[in-house]
Coordinates of C-alpha atoms in Angstrom, one line a residue:
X210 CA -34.3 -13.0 -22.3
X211 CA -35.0 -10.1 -24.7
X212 CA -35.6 -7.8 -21.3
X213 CA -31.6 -8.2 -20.4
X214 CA -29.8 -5.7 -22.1
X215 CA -25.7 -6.1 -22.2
X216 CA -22.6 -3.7 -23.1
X217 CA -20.5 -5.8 -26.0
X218 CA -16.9 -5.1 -26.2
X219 CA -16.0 -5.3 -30.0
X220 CA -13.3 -5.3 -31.4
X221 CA -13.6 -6.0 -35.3
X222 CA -11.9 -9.4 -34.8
X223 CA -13.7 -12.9 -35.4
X224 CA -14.3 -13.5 -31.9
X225 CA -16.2 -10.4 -30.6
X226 CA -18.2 -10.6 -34.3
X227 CA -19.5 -13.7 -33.6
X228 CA -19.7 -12.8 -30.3
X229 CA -22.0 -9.6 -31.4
X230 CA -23.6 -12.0 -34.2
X231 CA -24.8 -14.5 -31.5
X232 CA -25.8 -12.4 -28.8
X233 CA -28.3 -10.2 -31.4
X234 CA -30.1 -13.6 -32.4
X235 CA -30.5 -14.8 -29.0
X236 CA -32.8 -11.5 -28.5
X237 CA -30.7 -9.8 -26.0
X238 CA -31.0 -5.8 -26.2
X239 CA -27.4 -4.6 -27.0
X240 CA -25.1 -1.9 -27.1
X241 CA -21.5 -2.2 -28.7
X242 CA -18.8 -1.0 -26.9
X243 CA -15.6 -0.4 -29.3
X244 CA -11.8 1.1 -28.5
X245 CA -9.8 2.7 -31.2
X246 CA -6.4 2.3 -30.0
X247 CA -5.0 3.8 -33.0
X248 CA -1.7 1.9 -33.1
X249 CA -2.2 0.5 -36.2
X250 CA -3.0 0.9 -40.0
X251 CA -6.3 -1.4 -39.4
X252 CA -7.1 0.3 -36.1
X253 CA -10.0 2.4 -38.5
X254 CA -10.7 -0.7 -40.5
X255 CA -12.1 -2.4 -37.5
X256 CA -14.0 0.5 -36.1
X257 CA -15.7 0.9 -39.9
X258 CA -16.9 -3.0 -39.6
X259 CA -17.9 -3.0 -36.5
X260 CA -19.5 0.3 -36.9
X261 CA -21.1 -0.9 -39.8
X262 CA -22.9 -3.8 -38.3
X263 CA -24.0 -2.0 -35.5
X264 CA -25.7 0.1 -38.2
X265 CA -27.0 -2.6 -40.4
X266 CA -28.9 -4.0 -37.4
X267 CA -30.0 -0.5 -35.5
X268 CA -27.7 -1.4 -32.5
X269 CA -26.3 1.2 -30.5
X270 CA -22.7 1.9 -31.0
X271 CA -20.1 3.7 -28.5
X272 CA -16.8 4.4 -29.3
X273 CA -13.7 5.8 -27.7
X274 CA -10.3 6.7 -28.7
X275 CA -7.8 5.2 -26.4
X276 CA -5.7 7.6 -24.2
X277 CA -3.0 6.7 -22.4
X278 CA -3.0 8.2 -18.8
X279 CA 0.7 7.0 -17.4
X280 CA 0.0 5.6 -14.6
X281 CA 0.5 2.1 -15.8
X282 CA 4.0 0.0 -16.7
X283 CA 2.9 -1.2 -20.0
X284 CA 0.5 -0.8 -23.0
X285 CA -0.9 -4.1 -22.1
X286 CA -1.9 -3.0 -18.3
X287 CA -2.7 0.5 -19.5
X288 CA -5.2 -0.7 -22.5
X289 CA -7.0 -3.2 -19.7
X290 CA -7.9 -0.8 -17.3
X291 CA -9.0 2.4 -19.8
X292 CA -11.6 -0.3 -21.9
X293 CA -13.0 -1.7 -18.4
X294 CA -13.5 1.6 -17.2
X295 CA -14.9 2.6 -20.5
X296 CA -17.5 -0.2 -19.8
X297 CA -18.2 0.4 -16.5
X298 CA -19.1 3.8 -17.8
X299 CA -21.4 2.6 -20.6
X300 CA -23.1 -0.2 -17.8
X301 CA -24.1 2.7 -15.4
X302 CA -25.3 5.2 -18.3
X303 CA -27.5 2.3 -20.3
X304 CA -28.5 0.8 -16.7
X305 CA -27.0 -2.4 -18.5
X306 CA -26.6 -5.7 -17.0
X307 CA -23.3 -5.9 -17.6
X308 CA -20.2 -6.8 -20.2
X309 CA -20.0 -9.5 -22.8
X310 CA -16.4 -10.6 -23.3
X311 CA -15.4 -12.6 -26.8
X312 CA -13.1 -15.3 -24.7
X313 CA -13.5 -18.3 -26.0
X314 CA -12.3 -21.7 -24.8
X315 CA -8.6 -21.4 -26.5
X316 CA -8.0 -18.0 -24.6
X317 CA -9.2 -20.0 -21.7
X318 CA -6.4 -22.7 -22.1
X319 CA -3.6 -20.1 -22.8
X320 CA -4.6 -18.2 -19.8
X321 CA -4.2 -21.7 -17.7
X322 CA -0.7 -22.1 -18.7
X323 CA 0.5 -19.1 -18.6
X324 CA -0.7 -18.9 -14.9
X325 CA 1.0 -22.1 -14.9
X326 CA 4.1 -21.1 -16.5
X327 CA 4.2 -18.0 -14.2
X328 CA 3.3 -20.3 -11.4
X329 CA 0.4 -17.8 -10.7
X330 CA -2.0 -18.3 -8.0
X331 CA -5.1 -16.8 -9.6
X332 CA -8.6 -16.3 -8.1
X333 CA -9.5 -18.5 -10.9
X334 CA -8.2 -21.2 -12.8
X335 CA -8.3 -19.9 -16.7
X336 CA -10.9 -18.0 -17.3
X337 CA -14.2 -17.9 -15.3
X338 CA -17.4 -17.1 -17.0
X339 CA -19.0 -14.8 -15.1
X340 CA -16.9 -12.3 -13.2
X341 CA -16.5 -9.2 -12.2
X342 CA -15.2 -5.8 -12.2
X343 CA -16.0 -3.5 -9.3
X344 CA -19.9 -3.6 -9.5
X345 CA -20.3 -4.3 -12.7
X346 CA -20.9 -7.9 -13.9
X347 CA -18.3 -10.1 -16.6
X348 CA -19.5 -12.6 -18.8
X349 CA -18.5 -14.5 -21.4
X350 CA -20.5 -16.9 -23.1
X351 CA -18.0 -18.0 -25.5
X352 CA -15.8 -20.4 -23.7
X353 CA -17.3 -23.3 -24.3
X354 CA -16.3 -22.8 -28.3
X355 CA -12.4 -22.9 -29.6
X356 CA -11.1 -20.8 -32.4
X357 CA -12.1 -23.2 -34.9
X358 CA -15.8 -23.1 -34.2
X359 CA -15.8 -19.6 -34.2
X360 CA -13.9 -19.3 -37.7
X361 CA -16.4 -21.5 -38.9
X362 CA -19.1 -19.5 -37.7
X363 CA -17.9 -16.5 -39.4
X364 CA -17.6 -18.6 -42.5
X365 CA -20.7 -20.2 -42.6
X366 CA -22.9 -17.2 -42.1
X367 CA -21.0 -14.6 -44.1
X368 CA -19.4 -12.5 -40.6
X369 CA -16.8 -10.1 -42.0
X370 CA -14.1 -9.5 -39.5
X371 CA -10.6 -7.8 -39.2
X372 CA -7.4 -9.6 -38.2
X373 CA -5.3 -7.8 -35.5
X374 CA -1.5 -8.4 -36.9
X375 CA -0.2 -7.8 -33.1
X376 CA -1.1 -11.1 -32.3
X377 CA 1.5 -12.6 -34.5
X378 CA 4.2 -10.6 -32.2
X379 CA 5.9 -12.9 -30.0
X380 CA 7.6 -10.4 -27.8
X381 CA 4.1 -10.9 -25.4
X382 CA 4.6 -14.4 -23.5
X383 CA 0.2 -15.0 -24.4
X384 CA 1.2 -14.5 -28.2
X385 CA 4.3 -16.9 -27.4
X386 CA 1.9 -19.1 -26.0
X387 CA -1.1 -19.0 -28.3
X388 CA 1.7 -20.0 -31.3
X389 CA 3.1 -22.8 -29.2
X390 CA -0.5 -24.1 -28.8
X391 CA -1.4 -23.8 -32.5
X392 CA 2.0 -25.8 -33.5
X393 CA 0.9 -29.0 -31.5
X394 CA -1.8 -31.4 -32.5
X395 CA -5.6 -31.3 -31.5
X396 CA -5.0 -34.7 -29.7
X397 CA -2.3 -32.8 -27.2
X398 CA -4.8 -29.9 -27.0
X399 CA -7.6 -32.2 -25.8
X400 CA -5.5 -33.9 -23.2
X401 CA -4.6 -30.4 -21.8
X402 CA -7.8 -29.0 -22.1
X403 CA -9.1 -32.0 -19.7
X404 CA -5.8 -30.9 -17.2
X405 CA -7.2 -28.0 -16.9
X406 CA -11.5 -29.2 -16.7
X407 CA -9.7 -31.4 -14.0
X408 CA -7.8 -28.5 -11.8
X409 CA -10.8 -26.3 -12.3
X410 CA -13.1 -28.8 -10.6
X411 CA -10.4 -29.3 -7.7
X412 CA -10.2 -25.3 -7.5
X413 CA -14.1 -25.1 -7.3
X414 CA -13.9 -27.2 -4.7
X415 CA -11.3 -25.6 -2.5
X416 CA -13.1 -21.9 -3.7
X417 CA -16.2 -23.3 -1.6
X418 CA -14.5 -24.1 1.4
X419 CA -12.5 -20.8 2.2
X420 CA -16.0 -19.3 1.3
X421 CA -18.0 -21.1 4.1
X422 CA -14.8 -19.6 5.9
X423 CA -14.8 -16.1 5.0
X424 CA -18.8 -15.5 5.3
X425 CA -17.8 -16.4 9.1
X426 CA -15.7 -13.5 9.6
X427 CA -17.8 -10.5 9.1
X428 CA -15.4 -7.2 9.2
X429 CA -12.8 -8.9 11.3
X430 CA -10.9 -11.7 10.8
X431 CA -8.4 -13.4 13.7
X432 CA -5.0 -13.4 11.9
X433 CA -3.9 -17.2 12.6
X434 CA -6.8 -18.1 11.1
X435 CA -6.5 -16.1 7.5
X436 CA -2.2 -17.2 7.9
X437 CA -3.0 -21.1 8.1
X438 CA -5.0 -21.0 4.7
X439 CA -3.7 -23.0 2.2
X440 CA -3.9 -19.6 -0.4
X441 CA -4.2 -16.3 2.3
X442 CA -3.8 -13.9 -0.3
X443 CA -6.9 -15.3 -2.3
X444 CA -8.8 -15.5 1.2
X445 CA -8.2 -12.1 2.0
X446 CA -9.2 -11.1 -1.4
X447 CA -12.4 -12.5 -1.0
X448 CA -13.0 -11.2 2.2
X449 CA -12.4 -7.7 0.8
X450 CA -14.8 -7.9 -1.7
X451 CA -17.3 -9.5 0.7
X452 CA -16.7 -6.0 2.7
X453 CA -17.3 -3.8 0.0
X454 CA -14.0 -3.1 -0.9
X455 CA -13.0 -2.7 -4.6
X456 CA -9.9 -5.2 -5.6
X457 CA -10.6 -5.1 -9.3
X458 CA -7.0 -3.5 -9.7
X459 CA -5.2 -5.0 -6.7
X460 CA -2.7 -7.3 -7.9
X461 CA -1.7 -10.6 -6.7
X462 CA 1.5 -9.5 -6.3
X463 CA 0.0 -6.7 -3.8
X464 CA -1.8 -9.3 -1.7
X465 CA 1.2 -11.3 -0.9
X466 CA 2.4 -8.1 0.2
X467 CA -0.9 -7.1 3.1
X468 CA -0.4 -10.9 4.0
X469 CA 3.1 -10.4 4.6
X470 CA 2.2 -7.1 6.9
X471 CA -0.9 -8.2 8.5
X472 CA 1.4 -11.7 9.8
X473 CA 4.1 -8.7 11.2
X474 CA 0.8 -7.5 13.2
X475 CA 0.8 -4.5 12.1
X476 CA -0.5 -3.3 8.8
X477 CA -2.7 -0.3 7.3
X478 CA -4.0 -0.4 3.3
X479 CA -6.1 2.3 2.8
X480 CA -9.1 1.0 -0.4
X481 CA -10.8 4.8 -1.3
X482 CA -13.3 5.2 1.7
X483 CA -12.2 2.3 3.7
X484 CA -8.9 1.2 5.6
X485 CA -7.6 -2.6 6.2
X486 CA -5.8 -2.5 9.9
X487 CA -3.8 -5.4 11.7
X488 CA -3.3 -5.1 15.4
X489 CA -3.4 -7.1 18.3
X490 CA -4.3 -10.5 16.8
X491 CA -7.1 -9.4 13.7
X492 CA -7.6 -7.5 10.9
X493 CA -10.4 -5.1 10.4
X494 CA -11.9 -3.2 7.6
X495 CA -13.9 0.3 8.5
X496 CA -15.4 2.7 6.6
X497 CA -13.6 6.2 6.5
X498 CA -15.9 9.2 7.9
X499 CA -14.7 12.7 8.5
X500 CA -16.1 14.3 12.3
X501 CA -16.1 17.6 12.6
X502 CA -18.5 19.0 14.8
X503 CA -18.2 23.2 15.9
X504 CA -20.5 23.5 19.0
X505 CA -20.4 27.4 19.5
X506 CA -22.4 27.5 22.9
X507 CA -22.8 24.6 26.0
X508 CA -26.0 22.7 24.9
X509 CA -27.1 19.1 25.7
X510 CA -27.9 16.5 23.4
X511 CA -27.5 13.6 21.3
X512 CA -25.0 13.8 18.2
X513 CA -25.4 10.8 16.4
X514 CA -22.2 9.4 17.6
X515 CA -22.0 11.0 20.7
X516 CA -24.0 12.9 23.4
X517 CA -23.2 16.1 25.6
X518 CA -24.7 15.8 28.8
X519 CA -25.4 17.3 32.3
X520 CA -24.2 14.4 34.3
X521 CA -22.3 10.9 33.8
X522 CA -19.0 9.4 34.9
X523 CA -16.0 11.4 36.2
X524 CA -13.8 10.6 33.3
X525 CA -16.9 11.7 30.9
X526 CA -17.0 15.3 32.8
X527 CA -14.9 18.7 31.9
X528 CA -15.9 22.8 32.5
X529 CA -16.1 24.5 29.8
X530 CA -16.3 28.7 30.1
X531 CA -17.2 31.1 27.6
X532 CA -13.8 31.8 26.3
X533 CA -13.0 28.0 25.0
X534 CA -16.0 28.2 22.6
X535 CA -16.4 27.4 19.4
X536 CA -14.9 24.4 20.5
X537 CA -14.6 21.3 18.0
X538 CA -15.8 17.2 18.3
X539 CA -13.6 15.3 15.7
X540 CA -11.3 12.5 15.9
X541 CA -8.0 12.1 16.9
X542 CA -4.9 12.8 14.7
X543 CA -1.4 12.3 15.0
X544 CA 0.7 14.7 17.0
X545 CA -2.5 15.1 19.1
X546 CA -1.5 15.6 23.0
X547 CA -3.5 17.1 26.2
X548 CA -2.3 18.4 29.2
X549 CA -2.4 16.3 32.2
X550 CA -1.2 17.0 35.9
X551 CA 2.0 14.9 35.4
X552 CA 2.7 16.9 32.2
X553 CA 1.8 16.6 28.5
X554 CA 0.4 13.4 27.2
X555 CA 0.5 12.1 23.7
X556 CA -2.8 10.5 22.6
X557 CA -0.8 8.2 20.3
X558 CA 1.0 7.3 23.9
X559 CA -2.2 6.4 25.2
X560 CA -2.9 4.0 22.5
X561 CA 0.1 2.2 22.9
X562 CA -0.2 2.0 26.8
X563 CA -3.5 0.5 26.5
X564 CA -3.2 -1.8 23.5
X565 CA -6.0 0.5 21.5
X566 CA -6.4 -1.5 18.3
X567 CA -6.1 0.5 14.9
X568 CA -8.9 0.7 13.9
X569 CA -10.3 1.9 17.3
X570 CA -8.0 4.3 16.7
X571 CA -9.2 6.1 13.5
X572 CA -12.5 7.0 15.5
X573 CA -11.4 8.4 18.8
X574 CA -13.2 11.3 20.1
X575 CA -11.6 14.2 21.1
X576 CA -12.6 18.2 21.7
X577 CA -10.8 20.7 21.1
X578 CA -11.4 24.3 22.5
X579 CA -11.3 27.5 19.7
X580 CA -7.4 27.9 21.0
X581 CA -6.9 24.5 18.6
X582 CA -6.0 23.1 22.3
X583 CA -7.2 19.6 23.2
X584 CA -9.3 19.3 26.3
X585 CA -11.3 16.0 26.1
X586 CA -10.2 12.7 25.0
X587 CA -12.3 10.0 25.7
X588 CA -10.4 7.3 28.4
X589 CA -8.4 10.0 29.3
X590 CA -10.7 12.4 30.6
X591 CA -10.5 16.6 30.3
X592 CA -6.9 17.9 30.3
X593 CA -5.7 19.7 33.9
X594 CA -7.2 23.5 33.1
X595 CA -10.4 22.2 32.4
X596 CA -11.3 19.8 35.7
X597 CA -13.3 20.5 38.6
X598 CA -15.9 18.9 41.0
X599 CA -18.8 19.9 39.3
X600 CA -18.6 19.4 35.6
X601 CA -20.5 21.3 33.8
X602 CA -20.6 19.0 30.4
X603 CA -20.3 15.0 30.2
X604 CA -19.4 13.6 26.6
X605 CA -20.9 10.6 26.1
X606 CA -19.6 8.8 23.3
X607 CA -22.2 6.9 21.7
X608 CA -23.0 2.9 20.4
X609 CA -19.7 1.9 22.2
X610 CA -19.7 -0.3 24.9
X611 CA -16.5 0.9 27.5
X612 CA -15.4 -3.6 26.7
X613 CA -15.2 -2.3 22.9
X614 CA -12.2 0.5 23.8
X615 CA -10.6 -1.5 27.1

């Protein structure tokens, strides 16, 4: 236990004291994370006592001022999203497990009805205890405890904390809901506390089936099947992550919105270096990769994804002279075209004609001569000035099979 070492956010407020007050007994090796939003008269109060523990007890303490970048619609979004990322930072440069959050089981109830009262479908009912954010790992080991524990906690062992005033503002709907839930008695608490234990246990449940489902799929997934689940936004956000793909920030909201393109069949999400496409009946995720490949003589050999030859198929063959070189190997791009006997062809046309799926699409060989004219595509052969009987290079393309393109 003492050999896991964890990021803890801290704030100065009971919860992520007793939080850092627990977590230092239990033997875990510790770093405190805290975030000086500065937008109130005890914003330096907290820092100083949460500073000051870390001190008291030798425990690494990182701190950041928080900056607002703009590119959120509130404070609330904004304040999320520059704290995670200052943990993910802190995770990756202490090689840390992960973050401990100071949730406890009272912030778990408000965050059930106000999914409720939203009439949110969440990837989680309340709060989960271990989650995640991009790669790095969420937990918080307070939810089992209410409000009331953890006040006593701090009473009975002497934690000094700082109250955060904001919380009393009822303009947020959480506040609005946190004071509604303090105003009723513990005996209505209980019963919705067991609701939600209840609805938890049924989401589990339905969570494990669409599972079993999505590790079927792989990187492509037949679009009736992902439409006729009972939550397809959820599914495909599962099956994102089980690709690789990062949807710490992708709203709910967002989801319903690929779902709603991938059932028009046809849809493309670009997710940093990889692309979501619907076409033809699936959806596909593939990794982005720029080609770009100068060949400044006629040589033969194997280049990873394909091969220039001295014989093969008619299609696969073109003459080359000395005055098209450098010539180029990359992938296709809009506006491409190539010269044929009938006249000009668009390779977008081509596409089309043949039902090319997207994401077929994105990694289309082409070459291009050192006039920036094209005089391969691949299925379409070598454009009219560059055909003969006797080829004098065949492009092969590589690990495609000729059922994988037609």
């Amino acid at each position: 236990m003492g050999q896991e070492k964890w990021i803890v956010a801290v704030s100065g407020g009971p919860d992520s004291m007793v939080l850092l007050d627990t977590l230092r007994l239990r033997g875990y090796e510790l770093v405190v994370a805290h975030v000086n939003y500065k937008r109130r008269t005890s914003s330096d109060r907290d820092q100083e006592i949460v500073q000051k523990y870390a001190g008291s007890y030798g425990i690494e303490f990182e701190k950041r001022d928080y900056r607002d970048d703009g590119k959120h619609k509130n404070f609330q979004q904004s304040a999320r999203v520059f704290r995670y990322d200052f943990f993910k930072e802190l995770c990756t440069k202490y090689e840390a497990n992960g973050v401990a959050l100071g949730h406890h089981a009272d912030d778990d109830l408000e965050t059930y009805l106000f999914q409720k009262q939203r009439e949110m479908r969440s990837n989680s009912v309340g709060i989960d205890e271990y989650s995640r954010y991009g790669e790095m790992k969420v937990w918080r080991p307070l939810l089992k405890y209410t409000k009331k524990d953890i006040l006593e906690y701090c009473q009975t062992n002497n934690i000094i904390f700082g109250f955060d005033e904001s919380n009393a503002d009822t303009t947020y709907t959480r506040n609005r809901i946190r004071a509604e839930l303090n105003a009723i008695s513990e005996t209505e608490k209980q019963s919705l506390m067991e609701s939600m234990s209840q609805r938890k246990h049924d989401w589990e449940a339905q969570k494990q089936q669409f599972e079993k489902r999505v590790d079927t799929w792989g990187d492509t997934i037949p679009i009736p099947q992902l439409l006729s689940q009972p939550h397809p936004s959820l599914v495909l956000r599962r099956w994102l992550e089980k690709n690789n793909i990062d949807v710490t920030r992708t709203t709910k909201k967002y989801l319903d919105e690929m779902v709603k393109a991938i059932e028009s069949g046809t849809a493309k999400f670009t997710f940093n270096n990889q692309s979501l496409f619907a076409s033809y009946g699936e959806v596909t995720v593939q990794s982005h990769s720029a080609l770009n490949n100068r060949h400044s003589q006629l040589e033969y050999g194997d280049f990873d994804v394909y091969a220039f030859a001295s014989e093969g198929s008619k299609i696969q063959g073109l003459t080359l002279s000395d005055n098209d070189f450098p010539i180029t190997v990359r992938y296709a791009k809009p506006g491409d075209s190539i010269a044929l006997r009938f006249g000009r062809k668009k390779v977008n046309r081509f596409f089309i004609d043949r039902k090319i799926p997207h994401h077929q699409r994105e990694k289309w060989l082409v070459v291009e001569n050192c006039a920036k004219d094209i005089v391969f595509v691949v299925g379409i052969g070598c454009d009219e000035h560059h055909y003969s009987n006797n080829p004098n290079l065949f492009v092969i393309e590589l690990n495609v099979s000729q059922e994988d393109h037609f």
